Amino acid sequence: MSKLFEYAPAPESPSIARLKPHYGIFVDGTFRAGRGEAVKTVNPATEEPLAEVAEASAADVDDAVAAARAASEPWAGLPGSVRAKYLFRIARAIQERARELAVLESLDNGKPIRESRDVDVPTAAAHFFYYAGWADKLGYAGFGPNPRPIGVAGQVIPWNFPLLMAAWKIAPALATGNTVVLKPAETTPLTAITLAEIIAECDLPPGVVNVLPGGPAVGQAIVDHPGVDKIAFTGSTAVGKMIQKSVAASGKRLSLELGGKAANIVFDDAALDQAVEGIVNGIFFNQGHVCCAGSRLLVQESIHDEFVAALHDRLATLRLGDPLDKNTDIGAINSAAQLARIRELADSGVAEGADRWSPECALPERGFWFPPTVFTGVSPATRIAREEIFGPVLSVLTFRTPGEAIEKANNTPYGLSAGIWTEKGSRILWMANRLRAGVVWANTFNRFDPTSPFGGYKESGFGREGGRHGLEAYLAH
Ligand code: NAD
């Protein structure tokens, strides 16, 4: 579809991010140089270095765990209403620095500013607000009259929602009286370190939160550390399985939020334009770097051609480019390694006989980019129908009956999320009862709210984050 009109560029200035040349690790309430190798974090949209980040070493992990242990009893012993005040303060400080955090996130991650500004940062603040509300009401949360914290929580997070994942991990842990050693992902450490700065400014007692940038070795050192009582991990299923083996028989509590291959199911009675919007949002939001992305479109056979044509029309209007431009819909892929993985899987789709389509779309010369891509004629046995691509690639399959839709949707080792598009309320309930997925959206997709639990079935992990349920992962029982 030809563009009706062009948008003038509307970029945010990178200077709003207040980038520093060097970032340290945060241990026992202070920033210091890590004893690991210093690495440069790059802007995936330009491949230019943004800052040097000091990575933690195993000795730094020891120090952070010792600091978290020493802070543990005093923190747990505070009245819940006092812990709540700190959480409220952090939430307010995130809001006050929202624009800076949004620009920083888009620079480090490559996601469009529209998303970091309207989703990542406000939802991160909302998590702190929400869990602040629980801190003095834990006895009424349904986990006994006097629930106790677990102790020191080791938390390892991925790169797709760097600030938001840190908030999902830290807020419930603090509300329940735990202390934290958190490791951000190696390609996106900057907003987690800035969150540590905010936490220090909010006068949180030293050692309650420690932030250790670094790679897999730092994550492994946290997981294996005998001074850690609980591990909370968000990341790939492969690493989640390794972590589960490492902590087996250690007595550590574990929650895993892993990968997904969600089915987004469109029936012939759905409001089609609304469904097209939902499918586009479901897979192209955050370049498809979303664990619950609707990466498999299951469309009822009778409307397949009409629906795919409408999808093509809509995709032709998406704008790919500068993540800091407020008009951008699709930003950069987070790293060269992730881009290589997306390319390899997309190529396998062609090799296995599916039809590949992308809108006309010029990719910038520098940086890591992949065009929005739709595969039709996808057979359920192929890699693009089964493996998590974690990129802007949609696989379209068809079904005839609700029973067949359920069978195909559940035919995956994952079980994180699913979407249903239909006018019939009874069908929504019938489907939702049969879908083996932790979250089922109906006539919407990718909606996140701190009051709502989120988590998986099967190889998508176990434990829930968010809502009252999210408290349980941090309470001893
Ligand atoms: P990843 O598993 O490679 O890395 C995640 C984190 O684990 C990083 O911080 C990494 O440094 C660390 N890590 C790597 N190896 C480790 C080890 N052996 N021991 C301890 N820590 C280790 O995943 P990724 O590529 O960063 O993230 C993408 C994955 O995350 C996708 O599969 C996605 O579905 C998943 N994810 C899940 C959720 C959810 O809530 N279920 C949310 C976001 C992302």
mmCIF file with all atom_site columns, C-alpha atoms in Angstrom, residues 33 156 196 376 445:
data_model
loop_
_atom_site.group_PDB
_atom_site.id
_atom_site.type_symbol
_atom_site.label_atom_id
_atom_site.label_alt_id
_atom_site.label_comp_id
_atom_site.label_asym_id
_atom_site.label_entity_id
_atom_site.label_seq_id
_atom_site.pdbx_PDB_ins_code
_atom_site.Cartn_x
_atom_site.Cartn_y
_atom_site.Cartn_z
_atom_site.occupancy
_atom_site.B_iso_or_equiv
_atom_site.pdbx_formal_charge
_atom_site.auth_seq_id
_atom_site.auth_comp_id
_atom_site.auth_asym_id
_atom_site.auth_atom_id
_atom_site.pdbx_PDB_model_num
ATOM 1 C CA . ALA A 1 33  ? 34.865 -0.674  39.562 1.00 0.00 ? 33  ALA A CA 1
ATOM 2 C CA . VAL A 1 156 ? 19.337 -12.973 36.524 1.00 0.00 ? 156 VAL A CA 1
ATOM 3 C CA . ALA A 1 196 ? 20.733 1.166   41.267 1.00 0.00 ? 196 ALA A CA 1
ATOM 4 C CA . THR A 1 376 ? 2.600  -18.389 5.047  1.00 0.00 ? 376 THR A CA 1
ATOM 5 C CA . PHE A 1 445 ? -2.524 -9.104  23.237 1.00 0.00 ? 445 PHE A CA 1
#
